[in-house]
Amino acid sequence: MMLLLFLLSVLPADAARISDVTETSALEQAVRFFTFRDPSLRLALAGSLLLGVSCGLLGAFLVVRRMALVGDTLSHAVLPGVALGFLWNMTKDPLAIFTGACVAGLLGTMVVGWITRTTKLKEDAALGLVLAVFFGAGLVLMGMIQRLPMASKSGLDKCLFGQAAALGGGDVKLMAVTTAATILLLSVFYKEFLVASFDVAFARTIGMPVRLLHGALMMLLAAAVVVALQAVGVMLVSAMLITPAATAYLLTDRMHRMLVLSALFGLCSGAMGAFFSFLGSNLPTGPCMVLAASALFAGAFLFAPRHGLVVRWWRRRSRNLQVARENTLKAIFHVIEAGGFSREGVALEELAARRRCTVDEAQREVLALVADRLATMDKARRVVHATPEGWRKAQAMVRNHRLWELYLTNRANFRADHVHDDAEEMEHLLDEETVRLLERRLDFPERDPHGREIPKVIGGGGGER
Amino acid sequence: MIPPFDWQRVVVAPWTDGLPTYGWVVLMGFLVALACGLIGNFLVLRRMALVGDAISHSILPGIAVAFLLSKSRGTIVMFSGALVAGLVTTVLIEFIHRRTRVKQDAAIGIVFSTLFAFGVLLISMFAGQVDLDADCVLYGELGLVGMEPYAMIGGVEIAPQPVLTMGIVCLLVVALIFFFYKELLVSSFDPALATSLGMRPGVVHHALMAALSVVVVGAFRAVGAILVIAMLILPGATAYLLVSRLPRMLLLSVIHAALSAVAGLHLGVWLDCSIGAAMVVAGAALFTLAWLRVLLGRRLVGSPPEPEGTSMIGG
């Protein structure tokens, strides 16, 4: 924020297009970007950052309220307002356009509500209808403006796909004001917005003005969308509302963290969009920003610590490996137990017979154990010995299994021949604390329901996770 | 700013002197609205109106990539690019929606905006090579349809190429609805029943999405990406307000398409604006009439609106 304030304070009033200089290489462009020499570039960047913050903050509320596409409808519905604001006094007066667009956007959301309340049409149809019809009306008006014989209309067409370079000082000031207002309102009424977003019924019972809050949110949203138009364009401003917020939603469960993250992602996408648009020297800014935001989303989608696709896959894989290792150890225990604990080595053939697999597969499983120092093999790779650590784990698995079987038969009244499969799964999940609890509940038993001894484990070592 | 309403120029001329041009325009407008409207009925009924929104945006990169890869602007290339893009969109939406806790509405928003942004970027980067520009994405070229080269069959000039293509698309849609009427009907209203009857609603869903992509790419070049949504939703929504039987709904949406094409032509000629946008405004006026009838009818009778899910099956 300090940087932004600094940037704003040094902005000159008038600015040339940043894309005017096109004969430079990408590297020179990058250098120009990062040295902030260009006044118009400073304006464009400040605008992109501001819009990223305000859209990110408001988008978070849209996403948790499942109103993501309301943002889409609202952003398309402002178009006739933009045109009417221009027609008001035939200049690109930011304030007139802002007012017109806000009114049109709010009218659009009101018509959606009205249609869904008074007819049997569902919300999706009403949203699509308002979106397209308002946009069509906007295009008709824009077409009329294009044919007006005057010069001041230039730049109005930029509001469809966005060109941050076309931002003027007045636009950026308006953006700063709306962003500040958004931050202020959201931080003062944070609790009210939070409750009204997650539990409308509760909010109503404690006497909150739910409809007023909804209206205020829509108002802020309309303002944010309208000021973002010049930079991202009507077509894609909804993405700046939805994508950063959805990215934040993948990463956290807390609304305040989501708001911060969402604003941060909006900020990043704004900066990246401005940068790439500048690098390519004539690319529209909106698509660049949206693609940057989508790249962030894809990153979170794949690598989020808890919900990420790759992370979940990796977690499942390492759990499966863990279970496989523990099952091999258990099989070693069973073979030795069947021999009355009279020897220590287990031949691979015996292990394979026990695991009902081929000798090769058994060897592969044992090699995985050897890699984890849970077992050793002789030089000929035929006989397996568990290490002390491996033996403890094997004992713990068998103990967990038999304890759970006993618990199910004694406490949950399962039949003794119905408990094995359940115990096969539970043995890997029980931790030391639960095992202690089971032992106490079952009065420190010696034998499982099938009459086999429950091994004692010296030195702990339950199913690790 | 509003041109004076000149009866001769606005109402008579398009049907007399201007007929060789405007005849094709109004026919094209009707065909677009017809194909969109028929498919749109099912979107409205299945509460998938916004999937139509998503597909109409996301076929843009499909078209652009198909063009850049093949360097041709042939109809088949365009349609296959759009088809692939449309199916990718539905699959991606479902993937994000299923695999994360992001809800469906947000998933729709993310997917189509990403693809659309990618398409716009492609077009602006290869602006010299792609015969599409940002204006076409928005406005379409319905007004110019009469000037397109004519398609020749057996040495006879039949119709402008886009009109012919759209006509074929319309025939396909009508055939699809005619032959799979029962499947569409049952799976739209009661997917569980459709499954138990062995109709596989998943296949119906994807087939509908494929048909939607084909229709949208045909309509897209005529009226632009956003107005396609209006073409998809308006006829179905208007009909849905007035009747509660699927056959009547389909019939009404055909009438809506014809009326909005003709009214849009006159409005567009009068205001000298994009005829596609004018068609949407005209269609919206028809919707408003239907809506007023619902509002007034309820006030006169004093009864609440019909309960949800009034059975259309058995009709």
PDB file of N, CA, C and O in Angstrom, chain A residues 416-461:
ATOM      1  N   ALA A 416     -17.042 -63.674  16.014  1.00  0.00           N
ATOM      2  CA  ALA A 416     -15.581 -63.783  15.921  1.00  0.00           C
ATOM      3  C   ALA A 416     -15.113 -63.973  14.485  1.00  0.00           C
ATOM      4  O   ALA A 416     -14.009 -63.589  14.128  1.00  0.00           O
ATOM      5  N   ASP A 417     -15.958 -64.563  13.616  1.00  0.00           N
ATOM      6  CA  ASP A 417     -15.515 -64.772  12.241  1.00  0.00           C
ATOM      7  C   ASP A 417     -15.860 -63.586  11.332  1.00  0.00           C
ATOM      8  O   ASP A 417     -15.711 -63.658  10.125  1.00  0.00           O
ATOM      9  N   HIS A 418     -16.319 -62.485  11.918  1.00  0.00           N
ATOM     10  CA  HIS A 418     -16.662 -61.313  11.107  1.00  0.00           C
ATOM     11  C   HIS A 418     -15.712 -60.138  11.297  1.00  0.00           C
ATOM     12  O   HIS A 418     -15.899 -59.094  10.723  1.00  0.00           O
ATOM     13  N   VAL A 419     -14.690 -60.339  12.142  1.00  0.00           N
ATOM     14  CA  VAL A 419     -13.930 -59.168  12.560  1.00  0.00           C
ATOM     15  C   VAL A 419     -12.617 -58.989  11.814  1.00  0.00           C
ATOM     16  O   VAL A 419     -12.001 -57.935  11.870  1.00  0.00           O
ATOM     17  N   HIS A 420     -12.184 -60.024  11.078  1.00  0.00           N
ATOM     18  CA  HIS A 420     -10.843 -59.981  10.512  1.00  0.00           C
ATOM     19  C   HIS A 420     -10.652 -58.821   9.514  1.00  0.00           C
ATOM     20  O   HIS A 420      -9.694 -58.064   9.614  1.00  0.00           O
ATOM     21  N   ASP A 421     -11.604 -58.672   8.578  1.00  0.00           N
ATOM     22  CA  ASP A 421     -11.417 -57.668   7.515  1.00  0.00           C
ATOM     23  C   ASP A 421     -11.346 -56.256   8.077  1.00  0.00           C
ATOM     24  O   ASP A 421     -10.527 -55.449   7.654  1.00  0.00           O
ATOM     25  N   ASP A 422     -12.198 -55.988   9.043  1.00  0.00           N
ATOM     26  CA  ASP A 422     -12.189 -54.663   9.664  1.00  0.00           C
ATOM     27  C   ASP A 422     -10.845 -54.418  10.346  1.00  0.00           C
ATOM     28  O   ASP A 422     -10.256 -53.353  10.209  1.00  0.00           O
ATOM     29  N   ALA A 423     -10.360 -55.452  11.044  1.00  0.00           N
ATOM     30  CA  ALA A 423      -9.090 -55.303  11.756  1.00  0.00           C
ATOM     31  C   ALA A 423      -7.936 -55.107  10.775  1.00  0.00           C
ATOM     32  O   ALA A 423      -6.973 -54.407  11.082  1.00  0.00           O
ATOM     33  N   GLU A 424      -8.030 -55.720   9.586  1.00  0.00           N
ATOM     34  CA  GLU A 424      -6.986 -55.533   8.573  1.00  0.00           C
ATOM     35  C   GLU A 424      -6.782 -54.052   8.262  1.00  0.00           C
ATOM     36  O   GLU A 424      -5.681 -53.626   7.976  1.00  0.00           O
ATOM     37  N   GLU A 425      -7.877 -53.290   8.287  1.00  0.00           N
ATOM     38  CA  GLU A 425      -7.743 -51.867   7.992  1.00  0.00           C
ATOM     39  C   GLU A 425      -7.346 -51.077   9.234  1.00  0.00           C
ATOM     40  O   GLU A 425      -6.520 -50.181   9.170  1.00  0.00           O
ATOM     41  N   MET A 426      -7.968 -51.448  10.359  1.00  0.00           N
ATOM     42  CA  MET A 426      -7.767 -50.635  11.559  1.00  0.00           C
ATOM     43  C   MET A 426      -6.357 -50.739  12.099  1.00  0.00           C
ATOM     44  O   MET A 426      -5.843 -49.812  12.719  1.00  0.00           O
ATOM     45  N   GLU A 427      -5.694 -51.877  11.864  1.00  0.00           N
ATOM     46  CA  GLU A 427      -4.361 -52.068  12.450  1.00  0.00           C
ATOM     47  C   GLU A 427      -3.396 -50.968  12.007  1.00  0.00           C
ATOM     48  O   GLU A 427      -2.505 -50.594  12.750  1.00  0.00           O
ATOM     49  N   HIS A 428      -3.611 -50.434  10.797  1.00  0.00           N
ATOM     50  CA  HIS A 428      -2.696 -49.401  10.300  1.00  0.00           C
ATOM     51  C   HIS A 428      -3.043 -48.010  10.845  1.00  0.00           C
ATOM     52  O   HIS A 428      -2.268 -47.091  10.692  1.00  0.00           O
ATOM     53  N   LEU A 429      -4.233 -47.891  11.402  1.00  0.00           N
ATOM     54  CA  LEU A 429      -4.700 -46.562  11.791  1.00  0.00           C
ATOM     55  C   LEU A 429      -4.593 -46.287  13.287  1.00  0.00           C
ATOM     56  O   LEU A 429      -4.596 -45.144  13.713  1.00  0.00           O
ATOM     57  N   LEU A 430      -4.528 -47.364  14.092  1.00  0.00           N
ATOM     58  CA  LEU A 430      -4.530 -47.160  15.542  1.00  0.00           C
ATOM     59  C   LEU A 430      -3.215 -46.539  15.986  1.00  0.00           C
ATOM     60  O   LEU A 430      -2.137 -46.999  15.604  1.00  0.00           O
ATOM     61  N   ASP A 431      -3.288 -45.488  16.777  1.00  0.00           N
ATOM     62  CA  ASP A 431      -2.055 -44.929  17.331  1.00  0.00           C
ATOM     63  C   ASP A 431      -1.857 -45.413  18.770  1.00  0.00           C
ATOM     64  O   ASP A 431      -2.734 -46.068  19.338  1.00  0.00           O
ATOM     65  N   GLU A 432      -0.688 -45.120  19.332  1.00  0.00           N
ATOM     66  CA  GLU A 432      -0.344 -45.641  20.655  1.00  0.00           C
ATOM     67  C   GLU A 432      -1.421 -45.333  21.693  1.00  0.00           C
ATOM     68  O   GLU A 432      -1.799 -46.179  22.486  1.00  0.00           O
ATOM     69  N   GLU A 433      -1.915 -44.104  21.652  1.00  0.00           N
ATOM     70  CA  GLU A 433      -2.875 -43.681  22.664  1.00  0.00           C
ATOM     71  C   GLU A 433      -4.138 -44.541  22.620  1.00  0.00           C
ATOM     72  O   GLU A 433      -4.630 -45.012  23.644  1.00  0.00           O
ATOM     73  N   THR A 434      -4.626 -44.765  21.397  1.00  0.00           N
ATOM     74  CA  THR A 434      -5.834 -45.577  21.248  1.00  0.00           C
ATOM     75  C   THR A 434      -5.576 -47.006  21.703  1.00  0.00           C
ATOM     76  O   THR A 434      -6.435 -47.649  22.305  1.00  0.00           O
ATOM     77  N   VAL A 435      -4.360 -47.503  21.379  1.00  0.00           N
ATOM     78  CA  VAL A 435      -4.019 -48.865  21.793  1.00  0.00           C
ATOM     79  C   VAL A 435      -4.057 -48.983  23.321  1.00  0.00           C
ATOM     80  O   VAL A 435      -4.637 -49.920  23.870  1.00  0.00           O
ATOM     81  N   ARG A 436      -3.453 -47.978  23.991  1.00  0.00           N
ATOM     82  CA  ARG A 436      -3.480 -47.993  25.464  1.00  0.00           C
ATOM     83  C   ARG A 436      -4.925 -48.021  25.972  1.00  0.00           C
ATOM     84  O   ARG A 436      -5.282 -48.781  26.873  1.00  0.00           O
ATOM     85  N   LEU A 437      -5.763 -47.200  25.341  1.00  0.00           N
ATOM     86  CA  LEU A 437      -7.170 -47.119  25.748  1.00  0.00           C
ATOM     87  C   LEU A 437      -7.859 -48.464  25.565  1.00  0.00           C
ATOM     88  O   LEU A 437      -8.575 -48.954  26.451  1.00  0.00           O
ATOM     89  N   LEU A 438      -7.591 -49.100  24.388  1.00  0.00           N
ATOM     90  CA  LEU A 438      -8.206 -50.401  24.120  1.00  0.00           C
ATOM     91  C   LEU A 438      -7.763 -51.413  25.158  1.00  0.00           C
ATOM     92  O   LEU A 438      -8.573 -52.191  25.675  1.00  0.00           O
ATOM     93  N   GLU A 439      -6.451 -51.384  25.467  1.00  0.00           N
ATOM     94  CA  GLU A 439      -5.953 -52.351  26.456  1.00  0.00           C
ATOM     95  C   GLU A 439      -6.635 -52.170  27.801  1.00  0.00           C
ATOM     96  O   GLU A 439      -7.045 -53.124  28.445  1.00  0.00           O
ATOM     97  N   ARG A 440      -6.801 -50.893  28.197  1.00  0.00           N
ATOM     98  CA  ARG A 440      -7.463 -50.648  29.485  1.00  0.00           C
ATOM     99  C   ARG A 440      -8.905 -51.129  29.454  1.00  0.00           C
ATOM    100  O   ARG A 440      -9.362 -51.817  30.355  1.00  0.00           O
ATOM    101  N   ARG A 441      -9.610 -50.780  28.362  1.00  0.00           N
ATOM    102  CA  ARG A 441     -11.008 -51.181  28.252  1.00  0.00           C
ATOM    103  C   ARG A 441     -11.173 -52.698  28.287  1.00  0.00           C
ATOM    104  O   ARG A 441     -12.133 -53.223  28.829  1.00  0.00           O
ATOM    105  N   LEU A 442     -10.181 -53.395  27.644  1.00  0.00           N
ATOM    106  CA  LEU A 442     -10.304 -54.845  27.540  1.00  0.00           C
ATOM    107  C   LEU A 442      -9.592 -55.544  28.696  1.00  0.00           C
ATOM    108  O   LEU A 442      -9.418 -56.761  28.673  1.00  0.00           O
ATOM    109  N   ASP A 443      -9.135 -54.745  29.684  1.00  0.00           N
ATOM    110  CA  ASP A 443      -8.519 -55.291  30.885  1.00  0.00           C
ATOM    111  C   ASP A 443      -7.237 -56.056  30.558  1.00  0.00           C
ATOM    112  O   ASP A 443      -7.019 -57.160  31.028  1.00  0.00           O
ATOM    113  N   PHE A 444      -6.371 -55.472  29.767  1.00  0.00           N
ATOM    114  CA  PHE A 444      -5.055 -56.019  29.426  1.00  0.00           C
ATOM    115  C   PHE A 444      -5.118 -57.482  29.041  1.00  0.00           C
ATOM    116  O   PHE A 444      -4.657 -58.363  29.774  1.00  0.00           O
ATOM    117  N   PRO A 445      -5.719 -57.753  27.897  1.00  0.00           N
ATOM    118  CA  PRO A 445      -5.962 -59.168  27.514  1.00  0.00           C
ATOM    119  C   PRO A 445      -4.675 -59.859  27.072  1.00  0.00           C
ATOM    120  O   PRO A 445      -3.696 -59.208  26.703  1.00  0.00           O
ATOM    121  N   GLU A 446      -4.702 -61.189  27.108  1.00  0.00           N
ATOM    122  CA  GLU A 446      -3.567 -62.006  26.693  1.00  0.00           C
ATOM    123  C   GLU A 446      -3.810 -62.636  25.330  1.00  0.00           C
ATOM    124  O   GLU A 446      -2.882 -62.821  24.557  1.00  0.00           O
ATOM    125  N   ARG A 447      -5.074 -62.939  25.036  1.00  0.00           N
ATOM    126  CA  ARG A 447      -5.358 -63.711  23.815  1.00  0.00           C
ATOM    127  C   ARG A 447      -6.504 -63.063  23.029  1.00  0.00           C
ATOM    128  O   ARG A 447      -7.397 -62.464  23.604  1.00  0.00           O
ATOM    129  N   ASP A 448      -6.439 -63.211  21.706  1.00  0.00           N
ATOM    130  CA  ASP A 448      -7.487 -62.646  20.838  1.00  0.00           C
ATOM    131  C   ASP A 448      -8.645 -63.624  20.732  1.00  0.00           C
ATOM    132  O   ASP A 448      -8.575 -64.731  21.284  1.00  0.00           O
ATOM    133  N   PRO A 449      -9.754 -63.271  20.050  1.00  0.00           N
ATOM    134  CA  PRO A 449     -10.934 -64.142  20.014  1.00  0.00           C
ATOM    135  C   PRO A 449     -10.647 -65.498  19.398  1.00  0.00           C
ATOM    136  O   PRO A 449     -11.404 -66.452  19.610  1.00  0.00           O
ATOM    137  N   HIS A 450      -9.569 -65.607  18.591  1.00  0.00           N
ATOM    138  CA  HIS A 450      -9.265 -66.894  17.978  1.00  0.00           C
ATOM    139  C   HIS A 450      -8.291 -67.699  18.835  1.00  0.00           C
ATOM    140  O   HIS A 450      -7.784 -68.722  18.396  1.00  0.00           O
ATOM    141  N   GLY A 451      -8.000 -67.182  20.018  1.00  0.00           N
ATOM    142  CA  GLY A 451      -7.152 -67.925  20.933  1.00  0.00           C
ATOM    143  C   GLY A 451      -5.671 -67.735  20.739  1.00  0.00           C
ATOM    144  O   GLY A 451      -4.864 -68.400  21.371  1.00  0.00           O
ATOM    145  N   ARG A 452      -5.279 -66.797  19.829  1.00  0.00           N
ATOM    146  CA  ARG A 452      -3.845 -66.591  19.645  1.00  0.00           C
ATOM    147  C   ARG A 452      -3.345 -65.511  20.591  1.00  0.00           C
ATOM    148  O   ARG A 452      -4.111 -64.631  21.001  1.00  0.00           O
ATOM    149  N   GLU A 453      -2.076 -65.604  20.883  1.00  0.00           N
ATOM    150  CA  GLU A 453      -1.520 -64.679  21.866  1.00  0.00           C
ATOM    151  C   GLU A 453      -1.381 -63.277  21.265  1.00  0.00           C
ATOM    152  O   GLU A 453      -1.026 -63.114  20.108  1.00  0.00           O
ATOM    153  N   ILE A 454      -1.674 -62.274  22.078  1.00  0.00           N
ATOM    154  CA  ILE A 454      -1.453 -60.903  21.638  1.00  0.00           C
ATOM    155  C   ILE A 454      -0.048 -60.507  22.024  1.00  0.00           C
ATOM    156  O   ILE A 454       0.289 -60.517  23.219  1.00  0.00           O
ATOM    157  N   PRO A 455       0.811 -60.185  21.046  1.00  0.00           N
ATOM    158  CA  PRO A 455       2.218 -59.926  21.399  1.00  0.00           C
ATOM    159  C   PRO A 455       2.370 -58.657  22.220  1.00  0.00           C
ATOM    160  O   PRO A 455       1.605 -57.700  22.069  1.00  0.00           O
ATOM    161  N   LYS A 456       3.388 -58.675  23.081  1.00  0.00           N
ATOM    162  CA  LYS A 456       3.743 -57.471  23.830  1.00  0.00           C
ATOM    163  C   LYS A 456       4.775 -56.714  23.000  1.00  0.00           C
ATOM    164  O   LYS A 456       5.671 -57.316  22.422  1.00  0.00           O
ATOM    165  N   VAL A 457       4.631 -55.402  22.965  1.00  0.00           N
ATOM    166  CA  VAL A 457       5.588 -54.606  22.210  1.00  0.00           C
ATOM    167  C   VAL A 457       6.469 -53.874  23.195  1.00  0.00           C
ATOM    168  O   VAL A 457       5.976 -53.148  24.047  1.00  0.00           O
ATOM    169  N   ILE A 458       7.771 -54.115  23.100  1.00  0.00           N
ATOM    170  CA  ILE A 458       8.683 -53.427  24.007  1.00  0.00           C
ATOM    171  C   ILE A 458       9.228 -52.201  23.292  1.00  0.00           C
ATOM    172  O   ILE A 458       9.785 -52.296  22.207  1.00  0.00           O
ATOM    173  N   GLY A 459       9.012 -51.044  23.876  1.00  0.00           N
ATOM    174  CA  GLY A 459       9.577 -49.812  23.307  1.00  0.00           C
ATOM    175  C   GLY A 459       8.679 -49.140  22.304  1.00  0.00           C
ATOM    176  O   GLY A 459       9.154 -48.389  21.475  1.00  0.00           O
ATOM    177  N   GLY A 460       7.381 -49.384  22.373  1.00  0.00           N
ATOM    178  CA  GLY A 460       6.419 -48.656  21.542  1.00  0.00           C
ATOM    179  C   GLY A 460       6.541 -49.024  20.087  1.00  0.00           C
ATOM    180  O   GLY A 460       7.145 -50.016  19.707  1.00  0.00           O
ATOM    181  N   GLY A 461       5.956 -48.179  19.217  1.00  0.00           N
ATOM    182  CA  GLY A 461       6.020 -48.426  17.768  1.00  0.00           C
ATOM    183  C   GLY A 461       4.697 -48.866  17.210  1.00  0.00           C
ATOM    184  O   GLY A 461       4.562 -49.955  16.687  1.00  0.00           O
TER     185      GLY A 461
END
